[in-house]
Structures are given as C-alpha cells and as structure tokens.
Short mmCIF file of C-alpha atoms in Angstrom, two decimals:
data_model
loop_
_atom_site.label_atom_id
_atom_site.label_comp_id
_atom_site.label_asym_id
_atom_site.label_seq_id
_atom_site.Cartn_x
_atom_site.Cartn_y
_atom_site.Cartn_z
CA MET A 318 36.35 -110.26 -40.94
CA GLN A 319 37.86 -112.60 -43.34
CA PRO A 320 37.15 -115.17 -45.39
CA THR A 321 38.88 -118.47 -46.07
CA SER A 322 40.20 -119.40 -49.56
CA ASP A 323 37.95 -122.66 -49.41
CA GLY A 324 34.16 -120.84 -48.95
CA PRO A 325 32.31 -118.50 -47.33
CA THR A 326 32.92 -119.15 -43.63
CA PRO A 327 34.27 -115.87 -42.03
CA LEU A 328 37.33 -115.99 -40.07
CA SER A 329 37.72 -113.44 -37.18
CA SER A 330 40.73 -110.66 -37.48
CA ALA A 331 42.24 -112.12 -34.42
CA ARG A 332 41.93 -115.94 -35.53
CA VAL A 333 43.86 -114.51 -39.02
CA ARG A 334 46.78 -113.31 -36.92
CA LEU A 335 46.98 -116.27 -34.74
CA ALA A 336 46.92 -118.24 -38.05
CA LEU A 337 49.76 -115.84 -39.68
CA LEU A 338 51.64 -115.94 -36.26
CA ALA A 339 51.57 -119.77 -36.29
CA LEU A 340 53.00 -120.15 -39.92
CA ALA A 341 55.55 -117.28 -39.05
CA LEU A 342 56.78 -119.62 -35.76
CA GLY A 343 57.27 -122.28 -38.55
CA GLY A 344 59.57 -119.68 -40.47
CA PHE A 345 61.67 -119.07 -37.02
CA GLY A 346 62.30 -122.38 -36.93
CA ILE A 347 63.42 -123.18 -40.24
CA GLY A 348 65.56 -119.94 -39.66
CA SER A 349 67.07 -121.23 -36.88
CA THR A 350 68.11 -124.73 -38.17
CA GLU A 351 69.21 -123.39 -41.47
CA PHE A 352 71.31 -120.70 -40.10
CA VAL A 353 72.65 -121.51 -36.76
CA ALA A 354 75.52 -123.58 -38.31
CA MET A 355 76.73 -120.42 -39.79
CA GLY A 356 77.51 -119.21 -36.32
CA LEU A 357 78.66 -122.75 -35.01
CA LEU A 358 80.92 -123.92 -37.84
CA PRO A 359 84.32 -124.00 -36.05
CA ASN A 360 82.32 -125.95 -33.17
CA LEU A 361 80.92 -127.92 -35.40
CA ALA A 362 84.23 -128.62 -37.47
CA SER A 363 86.35 -129.04 -34.10
CA ASP A 364 83.95 -131.94 -32.64
CA LEU A 365 83.24 -133.85 -35.78
CA LEU A 366 86.34 -133.51 -37.51
CA PRO A 367 89.08 -133.65 -35.15
CA GLY A 368 91.98 -135.01 -37.03
CA VAL A 369 91.46 -132.49 -39.75
CA TYR A 370 90.77 -129.83 -37.63
CA ALA A 371 94.01 -130.47 -35.51
CA ALA A 372 96.18 -130.20 -38.81
CA SER A 373 94.46 -127.19 -40.28
CA PRO A 374 91.24 -125.11 -38.94
CA GLU A 375 91.00 -123.59 -42.67
CA ALA A 376 90.19 -127.06 -44.18
CA ALA A 377 88.03 -128.39 -41.45
CA ASN A 378 85.88 -125.55 -41.49
CA ALA A 379 85.77 -125.51 -45.39
CA GLN A 380 84.48 -129.20 -44.90
CA ALA A 381 82.23 -128.45 -42.25
CA GLY A 382 80.49 -126.14 -44.88
CA TRP A 383 79.53 -129.25 -46.82
CA LEU A 384 76.81 -129.58 -43.63
CA ILE A 385 75.36 -126.22 -44.98
CA SER A 386 75.56 -127.44 -48.43
CA ALA A 387 73.67 -131.07 -47.46
CA TYR A 388 70.72 -128.78 -46.02
CA ALA A 389 70.53 -126.72 -48.98
CA LEU A 390 70.45 -130.01 -51.43
CA GLY A 391 67.54 -131.24 -49.20
CA VAL A 392 65.54 -127.95 -49.86
CA VAL A 393 66.53 -128.37 -53.58
CA VAL A 394 65.22 -131.71 -53.80
CA GLY A 395 62.24 -132.05 -51.41
CA ALA A 396 60.45 -128.98 -52.30
CA PRO A 397 59.30 -129.90 -55.67
CA THR A 398 58.72 -133.56 -55.05
CA ILE A 399 56.85 -133.05 -52.17
CA ALA A 400 54.62 -129.69 -53.78
CA ALA A 401 54.11 -131.75 -56.73
CA ALA A 402 53.23 -135.13 -54.92
CA ALA A 403 51.26 -133.20 -52.33
CA ALA A 404 49.51 -130.60 -53.81
CA ARG A 405 45.73 -132.20 -53.45
CA TRP A 406 46.45 -132.68 -49.81
CA PRO A 407 44.26 -130.22 -47.46
CA ARG A 408 47.15 -127.68 -46.96
CA LYS A 409 46.83 -127.89 -42.77
CA GLN A 410 47.55 -131.62 -42.73
CA LEU A 411 50.25 -131.22 -45.08
CA LEU A 412 51.93 -128.30 -43.05
CA LEU A 413 51.59 -130.54 -39.97
CA VAL A 414 53.09 -133.58 -41.68
CA LEU A 415 56.24 -131.61 -42.53
CA LEU A 416 56.50 -130.00 -39.03
CA VAL A 417 56.92 -133.81 -38.06
CA VAL A 418 59.71 -134.67 -40.23
CA PHE A 419 61.48 -131.50 -39.17
CA THR A 420 61.53 -132.35 -35.40
CA LEU A 421 62.49 -136.08 -36.07
CA GLY A 422 65.52 -134.81 -38.36
CA THR A 423 66.66 -131.75 -36.35
CA ILE A 424 66.86 -134.10 -33.23
CA ALA A 425 68.50 -136.84 -35.41
CA SER A 426 71.00 -133.79 -36.39
CA ALA A 427 71.76 -133.39 -32.46
CA LEU A 428 72.15 -136.75 -31.41
CA LEU A 429 73.78 -138.87 -34.56
CA PRO A 430 77.89 -139.12 -33.49
CA THR A 431 79.44 -138.76 -37.07
CA PHE A 432 80.13 -136.36 -39.58
CA PRO A 433 78.57 -138.58 -42.49
CA LEU A 434 75.70 -139.47 -40.38
CA VAL A 435 75.28 -135.66 -39.27
CA LEU A 436 75.71 -134.97 -42.77
CA GLY A 437 72.55 -137.05 -43.87
CA ALA A 438 70.20 -135.71 -41.29
CA ARG A 439 70.83 -132.20 -42.33
CA PHE A 440 70.03 -133.58 -45.52
CA VAL A 441 66.39 -135.63 -44.58
CA SER A 442 65.79 -132.56 -42.13
CA ALA A 443 65.71 -130.35 -44.97
CA LEU A 444 63.39 -132.26 -47.59
CA PRO A 445 60.02 -130.28 -45.85
CA HIS A 446 61.71 -126.99 -45.89
CA GLY A 447 60.33 -125.51 -49.51
CA ALA A 448 57.18 -127.13 -49.46
CA TYR A 449 56.24 -125.54 -45.96
CA PHE A 450 57.16 -122.26 -47.14
CA GLY A 451 54.79 -122.73 -50.72
CA ILE A 452 52.08 -123.97 -48.98
CA ALA A 453 52.16 -121.25 -45.94
CA SER A 454 52.51 -118.74 -48.52
CA LEU A 455 49.33 -119.96 -50.55
CA VAL A 456 47.61 -120.23 -46.75
CA ALA A 457 48.89 -116.87 -45.78
CA ALA A 458 48.07 -114.98 -49.57
CA SER A 459 44.73 -116.60 -48.74
CA LEU A 460 44.20 -115.20 -45.13
CA MET A 461 45.46 -111.75 -46.67
CA GLY A 462 42.94 -111.35 -49.51
CA PRO A 463 43.55 -110.44 -53.29
CA GLY A 464 46.30 -107.78 -53.77
CA LYS A 465 48.51 -108.78 -50.91
CA ARG A 466 50.27 -111.81 -51.89
CA GLY A 467 53.79 -110.49 -51.54
CA GLN A 468 52.59 -109.17 -47.93
CA GLY A 469 51.56 -112.71 -47.16
CA VAL A 470 54.98 -114.36 -48.42
CA ALA A 471 56.70 -111.87 -46.60
CA LEU A 472 54.72 -112.53 -43.42
CA VAL A 473 55.59 -116.12 -43.58
CA LEU A 474 59.24 -115.17 -44.49
CA SER A 475 59.27 -112.66 -41.33
CA GLY A 476 59.71 -115.79 -38.84
CA LEU A 477 62.97 -116.67 -40.87
CA THR A 478 64.19 -113.11 -40.75
CA ILE A 479 63.60 -112.66 -37.15
CA ALA A 480 65.02 -115.97 -36.55
CA ASN A 481 67.92 -114.18 -37.57
CA VAL A 482 67.34 -111.13 -35.13
CA ILE A 483 66.75 -113.44 -32.11
CA GLY A 484 66.70 -117.19 -32.71
CA VAL A 485 70.05 -117.68 -34.33
CA PRO A 486 72.16 -115.70 -32.14
CA LEU A 487 70.75 -116.95 -29.27
CA ILE A 488 70.86 -120.38 -30.19
CA THR A 489 74.59 -119.94 -31.61
CA TRP A 490 75.70 -118.68 -27.89
CA VAL A 491 74.18 -121.54 -26.40
CA GLY A 492 75.73 -123.79 -28.88
CA GLN A 493 79.13 -122.08 -28.27
CA VAL A 494 78.51 -122.48 -24.33
CA SER A 495 76.76 -125.76 -23.98
CA GLY A 496 77.89 -127.50 -27.17
CA TRP A 497 76.64 -127.49 -30.70
CA ARG A 498 74.11 -130.58 -29.94
CA SER A 499 72.01 -128.49 -27.62
CA ALA A 500 71.49 -125.96 -30.06
CA TYR A 501 69.77 -128.30 -32.04
CA LEU A 502 67.95 -129.64 -29.53
CA ILE A 503 66.42 -126.23 -28.96
CA VAL A 504 65.48 -125.70 -32.35
CA ALA A 505 63.49 -129.27 -32.74
CA GLY A 506 61.50 -127.97 -29.56
CA ILE A 507 60.54 -124.83 -31.78
CA PHE A 508 59.33 -127.12 -34.49
CA ALA A 509 57.60 -129.32 -31.70
CA LEU A 510 55.93 -125.92 -30.69
CA THR A 511 55.24 -125.07 -34.15
CA PHE A 512 52.90 -128.34 -34.93
CA ALA A 513 50.77 -127.22 -31.83
CA ALA A 514 50.65 -123.95 -33.27
CA VAL A 515 49.31 -124.79 -36.33
CA TRP A 516 46.96 -127.32 -35.17
CA LEU A 517 45.19 -125.16 -32.87
CA ALA A 518 45.41 -121.74 -35.01
CA VAL A 519 45.49 -122.23 -38.61
CA PRO A 520 41.86 -122.76 -40.28
CA TRP A 521 41.56 -126.15 -42.62
CA GLN A 522 41.92 -125.49 -46.33
CA ALA A 523 41.39 -127.76 -49.12
CA GLY A 524 44.50 -128.55 -51.44
CA ASP A 525 43.93 -127.93 -54.80
CA ARG A 526 41.50 -130.88 -56.28
CA ALA A 527 42.34 -130.53 -59.70
CA ALA A 528 46.12 -130.69 -59.21
CA THR A 529 48.12 -133.54 -60.77
CA MET A 530 51.63 -134.48 -60.49
CA ALA A 531 52.05 -134.02 -64.34
CA ARG A 532 50.00 -130.47 -63.89
CA GLU A 533 52.35 -129.25 -61.36
CA LEU A 534 55.09 -130.40 -63.17
CA LYS A 535 54.46 -128.71 -66.27
CA ALA A 536 55.98 -125.58 -64.52
CA PHE A 537 59.10 -126.71 -65.86
CA THR A 538 57.86 -126.67 -69.71
CA HIS A 539 58.14 -122.53 -69.02
CA VAL A 540 61.52 -120.88 -69.84
CA GLN A 541 60.43 -117.84 -67.48
CA VAL A 542 60.31 -120.63 -64.69
CA TRP A 543 63.49 -121.61 -65.30
CA LEU A 544 65.05 -118.34 -65.42
CA ALA A 545 63.36 -116.95 -62.13
CA LEU A 546 64.95 -120.20 -60.58
CA GLY A 547 68.43 -119.01 -61.67
CA ILE A 548 67.69 -115.44 -60.89
CA GLY A 549 67.46 -117.46 -57.00
CA ALA A 550 69.86 -119.90 -57.26
CA ILE A 551 73.02 -118.24 -58.70
CA GLY A 552 71.84 -114.38 -57.42
CA PHE A 553 71.35 -115.64 -53.83
CA GLY A 554 74.77 -117.11 -53.63
CA GLY A 555 76.00 -113.62 -52.93
CA LEU A 556 74.38 -114.10 -49.65
CA PHE A 557 75.21 -117.26 -48.64
CA ALA A 558 79.50 -117.20 -49.81
CA VAL A 559 79.29 -114.53 -46.85
CA TYR A 560 76.76 -116.03 -44.40
CA THR A 561 78.44 -119.31 -44.29
CA TYR A 562 81.59 -118.44 -43.41
CA VAL A 563 80.57 -115.20 -41.07
CA ALA A 564 82.24 -116.57 -38.20
CA PRO A 565 85.78 -116.95 -39.32
CA ILE A 566 85.13 -113.55 -41.08
CA VAL A 567 84.59 -111.96 -37.42
CA THR A 568 87.44 -113.60 -36.00
CA ASP A 569 90.22 -113.82 -38.55
CA VAL A 570 89.65 -110.79 -40.67
CA THR A 571 88.17 -108.13 -38.25
CA GLY A 572 89.69 -109.84 -35.48
CA LEU A 573 87.12 -109.75 -33.06
CA GLY A 574 86.58 -112.87 -30.37
CA HIS A 575 83.93 -115.47 -30.88
CA ALA A 576 81.62 -113.80 -28.20
CA ALA A 577 81.02 -111.27 -31.07
CA VAL A 578 79.68 -113.57 -33.44
CA PRO A 579 76.16 -113.82 -32.16
CA TRP A 580 76.12 -110.04 -32.49
CA VAL A 581 77.04 -110.03 -35.94
CA LEU A 582 74.21 -112.57 -36.68
CA VAL A 583 72.03 -109.90 -35.09
CA VAL A 584 72.91 -107.10 -37.28
CA ILE A 585 72.28 -109.51 -40.35
CA GLY A 586 69.37 -110.82 -38.83
CA LEU A 587 67.92 -107.05 -38.43
CA GLY A 588 69.04 -106.32 -42.00
CA MET A 589 67.07 -109.40 -43.23
CA THR A 590 63.70 -108.54 -41.26
CA VAL A 591 63.50 -104.93 -42.53
CA GLY A 592 64.45 -106.12 -46.15
CA ASN A 593 61.76 -108.70 -46.44
CA LEU A 594 58.75 -106.69 -45.11
CA PHE A 595 59.90 -103.98 -47.74
CA GLY A 596 60.58 -106.49 -50.37
CA GLY A 597 57.26 -107.68 -50.01
CA TRP A 598 55.65 -104.62 -50.12
CA LEU A 599 57.34 -103.26 -53.27
CA ALA A 600 56.80 -106.81 -54.68
CA ASP A 601 53.06 -106.28 -54.82
CA ARG A 602 54.03 -102.59 -57.01
CA SER A 603 56.37 -103.56 -59.30
CA ILE A 604 58.55 -107.03 -59.25
CA ARG A 605 60.92 -105.78 -61.87
CA ARG A 606 61.89 -102.70 -59.86
CA SER A 607 61.89 -104.41 -57.24
CA MET A 608 64.05 -107.10 -58.37
CA TYR A 609 66.48 -104.53 -60.13
CA LEU A 610 66.56 -102.34 -56.88
CA PHE A 611 67.82 -104.75 -54.37
CA PHE A 612 70.23 -106.54 -56.68
CA ALA A 613 71.65 -103.15 -57.10
CA ILE A 614 71.88 -102.65 -53.43
CA LEU A 615 73.41 -106.27 -53.10
CA VAL A 616 76.16 -105.62 -55.48
CA ILE A 617 77.03 -102.45 -53.61
CA ALA A 618 77.16 -104.26 -50.05
CA LEU A 619 79.39 -106.73 -51.11
CA VAL A 620 81.77 -105.01 -53.15
CA GLY A 621 81.62 -102.38 -49.85
CA LEU A 622 82.34 -105.57 -47.40
CA ALA A 623 85.32 -106.88 -49.07
CA PHE A 624 86.91 -103.75 -48.72
CA VAL A 625 85.92 -102.59 -44.78
CA ALA A 626 85.26 -105.93 -43.34
CA GLN A 627 88.68 -105.47 -41.22
CA PHE A 628 86.87 -102.25 -39.34
CA VAL A 629 84.08 -103.43 -37.01
CA VAL A 630 81.98 -100.64 -38.11
CA GLY A 631 82.41 -101.42 -42.00
CA LEU A 632 81.87 -105.07 -41.00
CA LEU A 633 78.51 -104.45 -39.32
CA ALA A 634 77.31 -101.88 -41.85
CA GLY A 635 78.23 -104.46 -44.65
CA VAL A 636 76.38 -107.54 -43.22
CA PHE A 637 73.42 -105.62 -42.52
CA LEU A 638 72.73 -104.27 -46.17
CA VAL A 639 73.76 -107.64 -47.48
CA GLY A 640 71.22 -109.22 -45.21
CA ALA A 641 68.78 -106.67 -46.04
CA ALA A 642 69.21 -106.51 -49.91
CA SER A 643 69.25 -110.39 -49.92
CA ALA A 644 66.15 -111.00 -48.01
CA ALA A 645 64.05 -107.91 -49.90
CA LEU A 646 64.73 -110.37 -52.72
CA SER A 647 63.09 -113.54 -51.60
CA PRO A 648 59.69 -112.18 -51.65
CA THR A 649 60.15 -110.53 -54.94
CA ILE A 650 61.25 -113.99 -56.39
CA GLN A 651 58.57 -116.06 -54.91
CA THR A 652 55.89 -113.92 -56.44
CA ARG A 653 57.91 -113.94 -59.95
CA LEU A 654 57.98 -117.64 -59.67
CA MET A 655 54.34 -118.04 -58.73
CA ASP A 656 53.41 -115.39 -61.49
CA VAL A 657 55.20 -117.59 -64.27
CA ALA A 658 54.56 -121.07 -62.94
CA ARG A 659 50.78 -120.41 -64.20
CA ASP A 660 48.31 -123.04 -63.11
CA SER A 661 50.87 -124.79 -61.03
CA GLN A 662 50.91 -122.84 -57.87
CA SER A 663 51.83 -125.48 -55.06
CA ILE A 664 55.16 -125.91 -56.73
CA GLY A 665 55.85 -122.53 -58.11
CA ALA A 666 55.71 -121.17 -54.56
CA ALA A 667 57.75 -124.43 -53.32
CA LEU A 668 60.29 -123.75 -55.97
CA ASN A 669 61.53 -120.46 -54.65
CA HIS A 670 63.01 -121.97 -52.11
CA SER A 671 64.78 -124.83 -54.13
CA ALA A 672 66.72 -121.88 -55.91
CA LEU A 673 67.58 -120.28 -52.98
CA ASN A 674 69.08 -122.83 -51.26
CA MET A 675 70.98 -123.64 -54.59
CA GLY A 676 72.04 -120.57 -53.87
CA ASN A 677 72.81 -121.63 -50.37
CA ALA A 678 74.76 -124.71 -51.53
CA LEU A 679 76.40 -122.95 -54.16
CA GLY A 680 77.73 -120.23 -52.02
CA ALA A 681 78.86 -122.57 -49.42
CA TYR A 682 80.50 -124.48 -51.90
CA LEU A 683 82.14 -121.95 -53.99
CA GLY A 684 83.73 -120.42 -51.09
CA GLY A 685 84.89 -123.03 -49.23
CA LEU A 686 86.77 -123.76 -52.17
CA ALA A 687 88.07 -120.53 -51.95
CA ILE A 688 89.35 -120.86 -48.71
CA ALA A 689 90.80 -124.09 -48.98
CA GLY A 690 92.56 -122.57 -52.00
CA GLY A 691 94.60 -120.52 -49.73
CA LEU A 692 92.96 -117.18 -50.52
CA GLY A 693 91.80 -116.32 -47.67
CA TYR A 694 88.27 -115.53 -45.68
CA LEU A 695 87.40 -112.62 -47.45
CA SER A 696 87.67 -114.49 -50.82
CA PRO A 697 83.98 -115.81 -50.04
CA VAL A 698 82.76 -112.19 -50.49
CA TRP A 699 84.30 -111.86 -53.98
CA VAL A 700 82.87 -114.95 -55.00
CA GLY A 701 79.44 -113.69 -53.69
CA LEU A 702 79.77 -110.57 -55.82
CA GLY A 703 80.31 -112.97 -58.98
CA LEU A 704 77.15 -114.47 -58.40
CA THR A 705 75.21 -111.71 -57.68
CA LEU A 706 76.48 -110.03 -61.05
CA LEU A 707 75.41 -113.42 -62.97
CA GLY A 708 71.70 -113.48 -60.88
CA LEU A 709 71.21 -110.00 -61.96
CA GLY A 710 71.80 -110.90 -65.69
CA LEU A 711 69.18 -113.14 -65.65
CA ALA A 712 67.11 -110.79 -64.35
CA VAL A 713 67.59 -108.30 -67.12
CA LEU A 714 67.03 -111.13 -69.18
CA THR A 715 63.48 -112.49 -68.18
CA PHE A 716 62.28 -109.04 -68.19
CA ALA A 717 63.61 -108.12 -71.58
CA ILE A 718 61.88 -111.49 -72.88
CA ASP A 719 58.69 -110.32 -71.23
CA LYS A 720 58.83 -107.03 -72.90
CA ALA A 721 59.85 -108.31 -76.11
CA ARG A 722 56.54 -110.98 -75.80
CA MET A 723 54.18 -108.36 -74.65
CA ARG A 724 55.48 -106.04 -77.79
CA ARG A 725 54.74 -108.81 -80.08
CA ASP A 726 51.66 -109.29 -78.67
CA GLY A 727 50.69 -105.44 -78.62
CA VAL A 728 50.34 -105.11 -74.75
CA THR A 729 52.01 -102.43 -73.38
CA TYR A 730 54.63 -103.41 -71.03
CA ALA A 731 53.80 -103.05 -67.53
CA THR A 732 56.03 -102.24 -64.23
CA GLY A 733 53.84 -104.46 -61.93
CA PRO A 734 53.70 -108.32 -61.45
CA LEU A 735 53.33 -110.06 -64.89
CA THR A 736 51.78 -113.20 -65.62
CA THR A 737 52.81 -113.59 -69.10
CA VAL A 738 55.65 -115.91 -69.57
#
C-alpha cells in the first residue's frame, strides 16, 4: 500500500500500477501525435503542398517540416503558461482538461483542408504537451515515493518512448496506406481513451495551494534554470535534426523503399525505450554523470551515423543509439529542472518539455535549411552534431557553477542530484 501525496489514504499496489499506466498512456498519445509526422513527412508535403512538391520534393519536405516546428513551438508556449496559471488546480482535473484539448486539436489537424490551417491546428494541439508531462510527472513521483523521482518521470515518459516502438511505426504505416489524415484520427482516439483511463484510475491530488503565478514564474530568475533549459533546447536539437528527416534519409541515402520507414522508426523507438528507463535510473543516482555519459554517447552516435547511414546496418545502429542517448537525457534534464526551480515545482517539471521542443523546432528548422540549401539529406546529422556539442558545453558550465558555489560555501561537491542553484 502506498499513500497519495495529499494525505494518509492508502492506495493498493494494483491501483498505483493502473494510475501509472493511465499516465503513461497519455505519453503514448503525445509520442504518437508528435512523432508520426516524421515518418509521414513526404505524404504531408505532397498532399498539403502539391505545387511545391511537383517543382521540388526537397523544398516541399523542408517546408512540411514547419508542421513539426509548429507543434514544438506550441509546447514551448503552452508548458510554462499553463503550468504557472494552473498550479493550484487539482492535478487530476487539470490532466483531464489537457486531454480534451489534445483530442480536439488532433481531430482538427486531421480534418482541416489547407497547409496554413493544419499548421495552426498543430500549434494549438501542442499547447497541453508540456503541462501534461509536468503534472503527470509530479503525480507519478508522489505515487512512486521518496528517492524515485527520476524513475517516476521515466515511467510517464515510457509511454512516449513505447509510442516510438509501436504507435508511431504502426500509425505511420496506416497513414501511408490510408492517408495521413487517418493517422491523426487514430491519435485522437488514443487521447480519448486516455481521458477515460485517467478519469477512472488516477487518484485525486490537490494542486499546490500556496502556488501563485508570480511564485511559479520566479523560476526564471535562477540562472541555473536558464542553463538547464539551454541544455535541453540546444542539445536535443541533435535528435530532432535527424528524426525530422528520417524518412528521406531512409529512402534517399540508404536507398530503401518507403515500406522500410516504419521499421526504422521501430528501431529508434526501441532505443528511446531502453534509454529512457536507464536514464531515469541513473538520474536518481547522479544527474551530472548521467548527463555527461549520454551526451557523449549521442555525439558518438551522430558522427557514426553521418559516415555509415548509406549501409542498412549502419543506419539502424546509428538511429538506435541516437534515440537511446537522447531519451536517456530527458528524465535527467527534467529532474535537474525540478531541482533548480526550487519552489516552482509545477513550472519546473513542465519546462523540460518546452526545452526539448525548442530543440525539436531548432533541429527541424536548421536541418530543413541545410536540405533546402542543397547540402543533402545527411546534412541535418551534422547540424545535429553541432547542436549536441553546444548542449554538452552548457552541461559542463552548469555543473562548474555548482561546484564553484559549493566550494565557496564550504560544501563538498556531490555527484548526485543537486538542489543548489
């Protein structure tokens, strides 16, 4: 039996597992809606931008990448705004409202007829993304108990990574066969199912009664919060520069058919699933070591992918490692943000997804510029490498500041989770 975060009322182990599963199902839906566009990018480009596609498929694919950037920017805007404004709401109630927005926004993405309207729908449907993961992570951490925040965050994120193993490849295949609009209708159904699961399984939890928007926004006054955001926003560009253009890499660089794209997405998803769980475990032991280790693996993976993507085995090994290292960094960065945000826990938990989706927008945009500039479909890999190295540099800086401050205060520098800013 485990207590809720709001009082002594115990929950059975079975109820806790069901609640965590319901929260992870939301992550599955978010992973599906966020990443399915990567595999269907040529389909989106040819249907929504027929004139551009007829003249230049590369230019159309690059412009269709704006749909991914629009979703990412929606996350960036929505995560801190909703988390700060609704920190006092009961957490279950807030999760249900966010799931309604997800469902309606995804339906609109599937039904609207033109590229600008679909672009707007992708932005709106992304607004709840960061707030959902932030609040769900706080709920999961309270259900898991003390000392397991990283694992609680990883369990919620596991829905997103599993989506990349099962949901994204399967929905991509459906979209290739039946049209990309049917893919988004399936995703909307997943969100509707999640609404029912959260309603039935997640226990009521009060919001932070002492929270105010001013207190939550105070997180932005801490330098270490900005550095942690920079680590995610820039460092994660390495993943998304590759992931956004994985379909043309598979077909034009490796020389495989469109039918191979879902299988490559499965491999990326497997890497993400393994990396996420291991990253959550290691983050509970040492945020600093976890971040250094997985940034180093990501650098090696991107360099390797750039040189061997023309070979099937090289492509699969490269994208697996890129997915694994990137996903392992996610719970690490989120735990770091929750530490350095101090009392602003709701916004600290949500800001990670703003940061990662800034990386999504940045990677997709810069990778698209490289392709549109005639540098080829492998150029986003090199763009991603540059962004990853910058993210690693920020990680070195943030922990150097911690170390200097702790020495100044006469505290022995620790390798585990740090709460000083």
